[in-house]
Coordinates of N, CA and C in Angstrom, one line a residue:
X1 N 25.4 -1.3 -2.5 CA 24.8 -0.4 -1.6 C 23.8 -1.1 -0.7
X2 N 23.9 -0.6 0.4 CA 23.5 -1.3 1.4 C 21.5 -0.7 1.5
X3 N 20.5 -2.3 1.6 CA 19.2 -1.7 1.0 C 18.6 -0.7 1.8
X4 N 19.0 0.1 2.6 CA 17.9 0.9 3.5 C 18.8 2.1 2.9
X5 N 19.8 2.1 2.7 CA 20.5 3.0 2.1 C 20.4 3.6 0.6
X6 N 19.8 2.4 0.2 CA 19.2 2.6 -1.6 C 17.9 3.3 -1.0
X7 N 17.0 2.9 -0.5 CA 16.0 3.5 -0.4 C 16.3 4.7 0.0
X8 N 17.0 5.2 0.6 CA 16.9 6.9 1.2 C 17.5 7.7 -0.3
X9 N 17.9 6.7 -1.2 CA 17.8 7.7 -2.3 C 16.8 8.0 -3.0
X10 N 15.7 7.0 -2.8 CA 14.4 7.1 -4.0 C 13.3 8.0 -3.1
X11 N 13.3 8.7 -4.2 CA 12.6 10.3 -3.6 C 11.3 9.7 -3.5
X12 N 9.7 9.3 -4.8 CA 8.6 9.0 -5.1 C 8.4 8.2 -4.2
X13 N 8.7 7.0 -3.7 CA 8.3 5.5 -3.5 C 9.2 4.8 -2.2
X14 N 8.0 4.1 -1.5 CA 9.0 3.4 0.0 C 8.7 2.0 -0.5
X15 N 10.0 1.1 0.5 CA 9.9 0.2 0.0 C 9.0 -1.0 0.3
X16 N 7.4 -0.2 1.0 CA 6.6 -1.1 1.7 C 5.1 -0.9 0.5
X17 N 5.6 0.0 -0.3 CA 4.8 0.0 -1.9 C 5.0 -1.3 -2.8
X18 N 5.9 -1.8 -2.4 CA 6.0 -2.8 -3.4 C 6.0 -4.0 -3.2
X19 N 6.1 -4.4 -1.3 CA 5.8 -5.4 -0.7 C 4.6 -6.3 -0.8
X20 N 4.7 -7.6 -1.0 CA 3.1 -8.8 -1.0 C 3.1 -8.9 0.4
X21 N 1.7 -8.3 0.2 CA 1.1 -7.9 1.3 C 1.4 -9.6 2.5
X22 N 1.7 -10.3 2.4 CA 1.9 -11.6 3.1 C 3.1 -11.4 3.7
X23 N 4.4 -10.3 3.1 CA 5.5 -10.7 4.1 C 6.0 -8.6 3.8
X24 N 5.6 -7.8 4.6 CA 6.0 -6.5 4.5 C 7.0 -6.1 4.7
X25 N 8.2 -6.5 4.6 CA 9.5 -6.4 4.4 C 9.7 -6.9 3.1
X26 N 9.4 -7.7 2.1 CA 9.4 -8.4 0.4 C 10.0 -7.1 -0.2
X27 N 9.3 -6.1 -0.1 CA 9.5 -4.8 -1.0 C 11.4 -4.7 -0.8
X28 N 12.1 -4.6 0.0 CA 13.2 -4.7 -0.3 C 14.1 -5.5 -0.8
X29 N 13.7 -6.4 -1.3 CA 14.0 -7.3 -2.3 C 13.8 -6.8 -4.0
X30 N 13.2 -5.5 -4.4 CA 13.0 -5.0 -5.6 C 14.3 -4.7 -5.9
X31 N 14.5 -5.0 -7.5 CA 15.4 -4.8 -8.0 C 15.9 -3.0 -8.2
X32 N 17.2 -2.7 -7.9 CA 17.7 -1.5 -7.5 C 17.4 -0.4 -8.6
X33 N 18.0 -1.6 -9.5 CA 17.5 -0.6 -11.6 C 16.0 -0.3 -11.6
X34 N 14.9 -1.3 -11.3 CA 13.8 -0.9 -12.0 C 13.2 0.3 -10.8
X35 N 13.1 0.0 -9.7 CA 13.1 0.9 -8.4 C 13.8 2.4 -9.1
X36 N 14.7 2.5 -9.8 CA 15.3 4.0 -9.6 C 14.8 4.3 -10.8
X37 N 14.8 3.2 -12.0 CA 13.8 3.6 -13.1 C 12.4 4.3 -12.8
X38 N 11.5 3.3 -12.2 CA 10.2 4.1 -11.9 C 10.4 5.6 -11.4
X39 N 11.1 5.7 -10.6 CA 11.7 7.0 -9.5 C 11.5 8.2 -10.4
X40 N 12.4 7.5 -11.6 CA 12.5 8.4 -12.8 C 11.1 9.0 -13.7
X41 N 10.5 7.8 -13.8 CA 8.7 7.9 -14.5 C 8.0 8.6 -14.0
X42 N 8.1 8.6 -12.5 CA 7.4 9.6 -11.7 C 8.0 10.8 -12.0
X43 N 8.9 11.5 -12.0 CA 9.5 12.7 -12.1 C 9.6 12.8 -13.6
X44 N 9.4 12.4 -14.3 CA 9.1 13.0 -15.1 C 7.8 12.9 -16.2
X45 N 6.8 12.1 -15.7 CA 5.7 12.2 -15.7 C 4.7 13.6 -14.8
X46 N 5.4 13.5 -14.0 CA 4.6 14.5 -12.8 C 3.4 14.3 -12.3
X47 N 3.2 13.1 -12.1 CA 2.1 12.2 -11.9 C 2.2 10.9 -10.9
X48 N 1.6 10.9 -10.0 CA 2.3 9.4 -9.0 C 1.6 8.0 -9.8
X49 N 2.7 7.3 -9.5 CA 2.7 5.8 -9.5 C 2.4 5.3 -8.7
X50 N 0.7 4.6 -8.7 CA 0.1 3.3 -7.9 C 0.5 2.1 -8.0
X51 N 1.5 1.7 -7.3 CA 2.0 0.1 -7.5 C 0.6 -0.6 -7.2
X52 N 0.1 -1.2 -7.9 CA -1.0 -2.5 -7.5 C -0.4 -3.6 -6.2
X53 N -1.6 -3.8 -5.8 CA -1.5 -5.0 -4.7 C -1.1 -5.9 -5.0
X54 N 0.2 -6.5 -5.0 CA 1.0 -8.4 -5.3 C 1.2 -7.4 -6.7
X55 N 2.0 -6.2 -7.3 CA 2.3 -5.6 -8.2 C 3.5 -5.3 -8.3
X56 N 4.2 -5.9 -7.2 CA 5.9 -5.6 -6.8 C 6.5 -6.8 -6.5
X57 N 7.2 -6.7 -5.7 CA 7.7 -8.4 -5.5 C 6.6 -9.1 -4.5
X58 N 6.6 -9.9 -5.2 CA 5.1 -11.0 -4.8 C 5.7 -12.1 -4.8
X59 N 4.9 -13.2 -4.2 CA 5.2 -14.9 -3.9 C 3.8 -15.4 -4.3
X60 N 2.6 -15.2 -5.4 CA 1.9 -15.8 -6.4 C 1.0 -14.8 -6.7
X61 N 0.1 -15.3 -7.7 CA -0.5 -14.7 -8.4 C -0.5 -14.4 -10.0
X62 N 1.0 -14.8 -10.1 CA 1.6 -14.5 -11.7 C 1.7 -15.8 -12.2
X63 N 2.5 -15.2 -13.8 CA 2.4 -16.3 -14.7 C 3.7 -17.2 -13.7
X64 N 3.9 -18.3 -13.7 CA 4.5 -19.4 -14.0 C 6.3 -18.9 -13.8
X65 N 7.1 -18.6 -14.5 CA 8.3 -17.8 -13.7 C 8.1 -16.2 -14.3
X66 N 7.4 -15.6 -13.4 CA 7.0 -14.2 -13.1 C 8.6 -13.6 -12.7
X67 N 8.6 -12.5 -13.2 CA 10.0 -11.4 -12.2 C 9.3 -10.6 -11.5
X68 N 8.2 -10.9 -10.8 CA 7.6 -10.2 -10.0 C 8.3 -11.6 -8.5
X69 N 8.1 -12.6 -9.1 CA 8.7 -13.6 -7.7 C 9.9 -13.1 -7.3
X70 N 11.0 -12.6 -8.5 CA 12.3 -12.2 -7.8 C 12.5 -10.6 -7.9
X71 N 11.3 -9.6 -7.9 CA 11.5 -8.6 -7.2 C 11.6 -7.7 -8.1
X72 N 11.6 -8.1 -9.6 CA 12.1 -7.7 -11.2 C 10.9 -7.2 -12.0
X73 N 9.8 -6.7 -11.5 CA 8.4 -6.1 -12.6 C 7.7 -5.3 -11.5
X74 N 6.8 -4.3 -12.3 CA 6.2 -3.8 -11.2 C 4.8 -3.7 -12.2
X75 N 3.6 -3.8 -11.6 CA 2.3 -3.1 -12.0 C 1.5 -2.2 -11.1
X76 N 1.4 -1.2 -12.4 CA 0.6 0.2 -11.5 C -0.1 0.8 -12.9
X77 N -0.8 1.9 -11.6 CA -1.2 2.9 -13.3 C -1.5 4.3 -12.5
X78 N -1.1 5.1 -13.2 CA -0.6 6.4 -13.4 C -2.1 7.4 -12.2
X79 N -2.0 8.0 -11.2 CA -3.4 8.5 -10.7 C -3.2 10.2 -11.5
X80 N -4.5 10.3 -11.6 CA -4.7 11.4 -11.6 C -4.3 12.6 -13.0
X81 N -4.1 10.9 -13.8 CA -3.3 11.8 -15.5 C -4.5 11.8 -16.7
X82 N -4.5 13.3 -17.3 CA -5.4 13.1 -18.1 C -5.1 12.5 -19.4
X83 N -4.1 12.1 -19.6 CA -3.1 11.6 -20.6 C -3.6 10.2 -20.9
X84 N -4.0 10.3 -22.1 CA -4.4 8.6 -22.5 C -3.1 7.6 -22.4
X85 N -3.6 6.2 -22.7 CA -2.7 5.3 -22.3 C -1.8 5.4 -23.8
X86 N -1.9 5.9 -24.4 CA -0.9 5.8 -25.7 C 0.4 7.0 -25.2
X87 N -0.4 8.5 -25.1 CA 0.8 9.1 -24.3 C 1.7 8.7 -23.4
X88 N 0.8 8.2 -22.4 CA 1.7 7.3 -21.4 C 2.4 6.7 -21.9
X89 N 2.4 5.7 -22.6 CA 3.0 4.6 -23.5 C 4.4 4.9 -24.0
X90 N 4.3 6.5 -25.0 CA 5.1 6.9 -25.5 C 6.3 7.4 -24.6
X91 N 5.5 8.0 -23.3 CA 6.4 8.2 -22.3 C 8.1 7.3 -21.9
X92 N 7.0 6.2 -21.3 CA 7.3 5.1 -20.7 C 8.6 4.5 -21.7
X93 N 7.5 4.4 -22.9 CA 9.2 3.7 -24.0 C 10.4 5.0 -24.3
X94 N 9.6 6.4 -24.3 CA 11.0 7.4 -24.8 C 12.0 7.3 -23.2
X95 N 12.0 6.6 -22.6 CA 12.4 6.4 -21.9 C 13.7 5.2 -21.7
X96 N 13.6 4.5 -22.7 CA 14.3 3.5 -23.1 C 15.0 2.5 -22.0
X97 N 14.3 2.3 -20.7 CA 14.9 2.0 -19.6 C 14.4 0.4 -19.4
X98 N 13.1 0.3 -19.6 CA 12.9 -1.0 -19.4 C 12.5 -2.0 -20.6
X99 N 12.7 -3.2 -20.0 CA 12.8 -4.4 -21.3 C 12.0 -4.8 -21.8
X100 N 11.0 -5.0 -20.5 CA 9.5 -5.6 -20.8 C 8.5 -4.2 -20.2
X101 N 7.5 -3.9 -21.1 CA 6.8 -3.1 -21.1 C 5.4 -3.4 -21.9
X102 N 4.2 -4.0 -20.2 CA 3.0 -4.3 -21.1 C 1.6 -3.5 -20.5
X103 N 1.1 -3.1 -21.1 CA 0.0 -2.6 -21.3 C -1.4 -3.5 -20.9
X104 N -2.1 -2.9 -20.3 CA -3.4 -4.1 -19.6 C -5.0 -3.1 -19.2
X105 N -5.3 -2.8 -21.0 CA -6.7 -2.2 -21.0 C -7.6 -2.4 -19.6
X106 N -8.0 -3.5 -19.5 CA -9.0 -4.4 -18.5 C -8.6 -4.6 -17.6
X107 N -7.8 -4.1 -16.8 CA -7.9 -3.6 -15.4 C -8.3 -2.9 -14.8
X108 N -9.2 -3.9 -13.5 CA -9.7 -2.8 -12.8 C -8.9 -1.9 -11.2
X109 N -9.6 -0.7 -11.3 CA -10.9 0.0 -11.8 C -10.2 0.6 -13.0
X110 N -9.2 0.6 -13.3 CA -8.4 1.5 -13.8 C -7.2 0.6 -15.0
X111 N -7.1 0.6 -16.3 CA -6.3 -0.2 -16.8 C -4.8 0.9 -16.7
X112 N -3.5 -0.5 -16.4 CA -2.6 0.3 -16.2 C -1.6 -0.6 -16.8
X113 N 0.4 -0.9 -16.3 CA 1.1 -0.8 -17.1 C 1.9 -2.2 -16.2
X114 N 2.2 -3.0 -16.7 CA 3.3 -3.8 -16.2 C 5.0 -3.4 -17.1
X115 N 5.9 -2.8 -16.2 CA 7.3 -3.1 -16.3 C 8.3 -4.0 -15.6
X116 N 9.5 -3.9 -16.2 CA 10.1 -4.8 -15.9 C 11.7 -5.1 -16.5
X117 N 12.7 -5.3 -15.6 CA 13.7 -5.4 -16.4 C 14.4 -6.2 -16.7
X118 N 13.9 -7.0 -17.8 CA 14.3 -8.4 -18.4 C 15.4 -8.0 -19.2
X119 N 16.1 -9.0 -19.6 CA 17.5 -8.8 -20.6 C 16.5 -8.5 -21.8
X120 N 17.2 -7.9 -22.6 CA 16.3 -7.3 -24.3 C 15.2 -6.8 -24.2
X121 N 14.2 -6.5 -25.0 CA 13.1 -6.0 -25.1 C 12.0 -6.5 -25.8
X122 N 10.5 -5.8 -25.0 CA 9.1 -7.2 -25.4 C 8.5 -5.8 -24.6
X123 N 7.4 -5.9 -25.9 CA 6.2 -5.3 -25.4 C 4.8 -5.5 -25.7
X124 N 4.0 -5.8 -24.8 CA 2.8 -6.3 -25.2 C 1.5 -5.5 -24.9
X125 N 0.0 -6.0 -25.3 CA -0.9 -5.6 -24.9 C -2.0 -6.7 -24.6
X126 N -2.2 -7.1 -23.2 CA -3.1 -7.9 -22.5 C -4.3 -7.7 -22.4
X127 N -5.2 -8.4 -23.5 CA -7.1 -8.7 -23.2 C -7.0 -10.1 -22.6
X128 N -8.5 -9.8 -22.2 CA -8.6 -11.0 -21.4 C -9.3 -11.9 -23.0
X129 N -9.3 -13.2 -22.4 CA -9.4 -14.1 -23.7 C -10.6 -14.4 -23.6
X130 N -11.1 -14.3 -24.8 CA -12.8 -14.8 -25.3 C -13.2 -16.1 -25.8

């Protein structure tokens, strides 16, 4: 499918949410799965998804070979939900859609969720190190 044409399917999200802010066209380079997955989290969360800044496909900032470089992870976190991060959580995984699925208390202002769709499955929870 041709990419302007994927986007006019994704109801929640444009593809200038997911762009590093250094090249605003980047966002169409997100992968088509995880893009229609999120689409999905939103609707049926009923709650929007704040992609973070360099949270989509990005050119640095991450670990070392990031799938955020090739357009393959997203970080955000949920506005406006009174749902703790364990409900979310349970959401997210009854969901069974993505591979990598991590959690990141200490974010500011707001701790939120890195996905991603890696081959197999990993899920973590990120403190910063003491």
């Amino acid at each position: 499918m041709e990419p302007n044409r994927f986007w006019e399917t994704i109801k929640f999200f444009k593809y200038q949410e997911f762009s590093d802010p250094e090249d605003p066209e980047s966002g169409l380079q997100m992968n088509h799965l995880l893009v229609t997955y999120l689409d999905e989290l939103r609707k049926i969360s009923g709650h929007p998804i704040i992609v973070h800044q360099n949270g989509g496909f990005s050119f640095k900032g991450h670990e070392k070979n990031s799938l955020h470089y090739v357009g393959q992870a997203c970080d955000f976190h949920f506005r406006n939900w009174i749902l703790g991060p364990r409900e979310q959580m349970k959401i997210i995984l009854g969901m069974g859609r993505f591979g990598g699925v991590g959690f990141y208390p200490e974010w500011k202002p707001v701790w939120g969720f890195h996905l991603d769709v890696r081959p197999g499955f990993q899920i973590w929870v990120k403190r910063k190190e003491k």
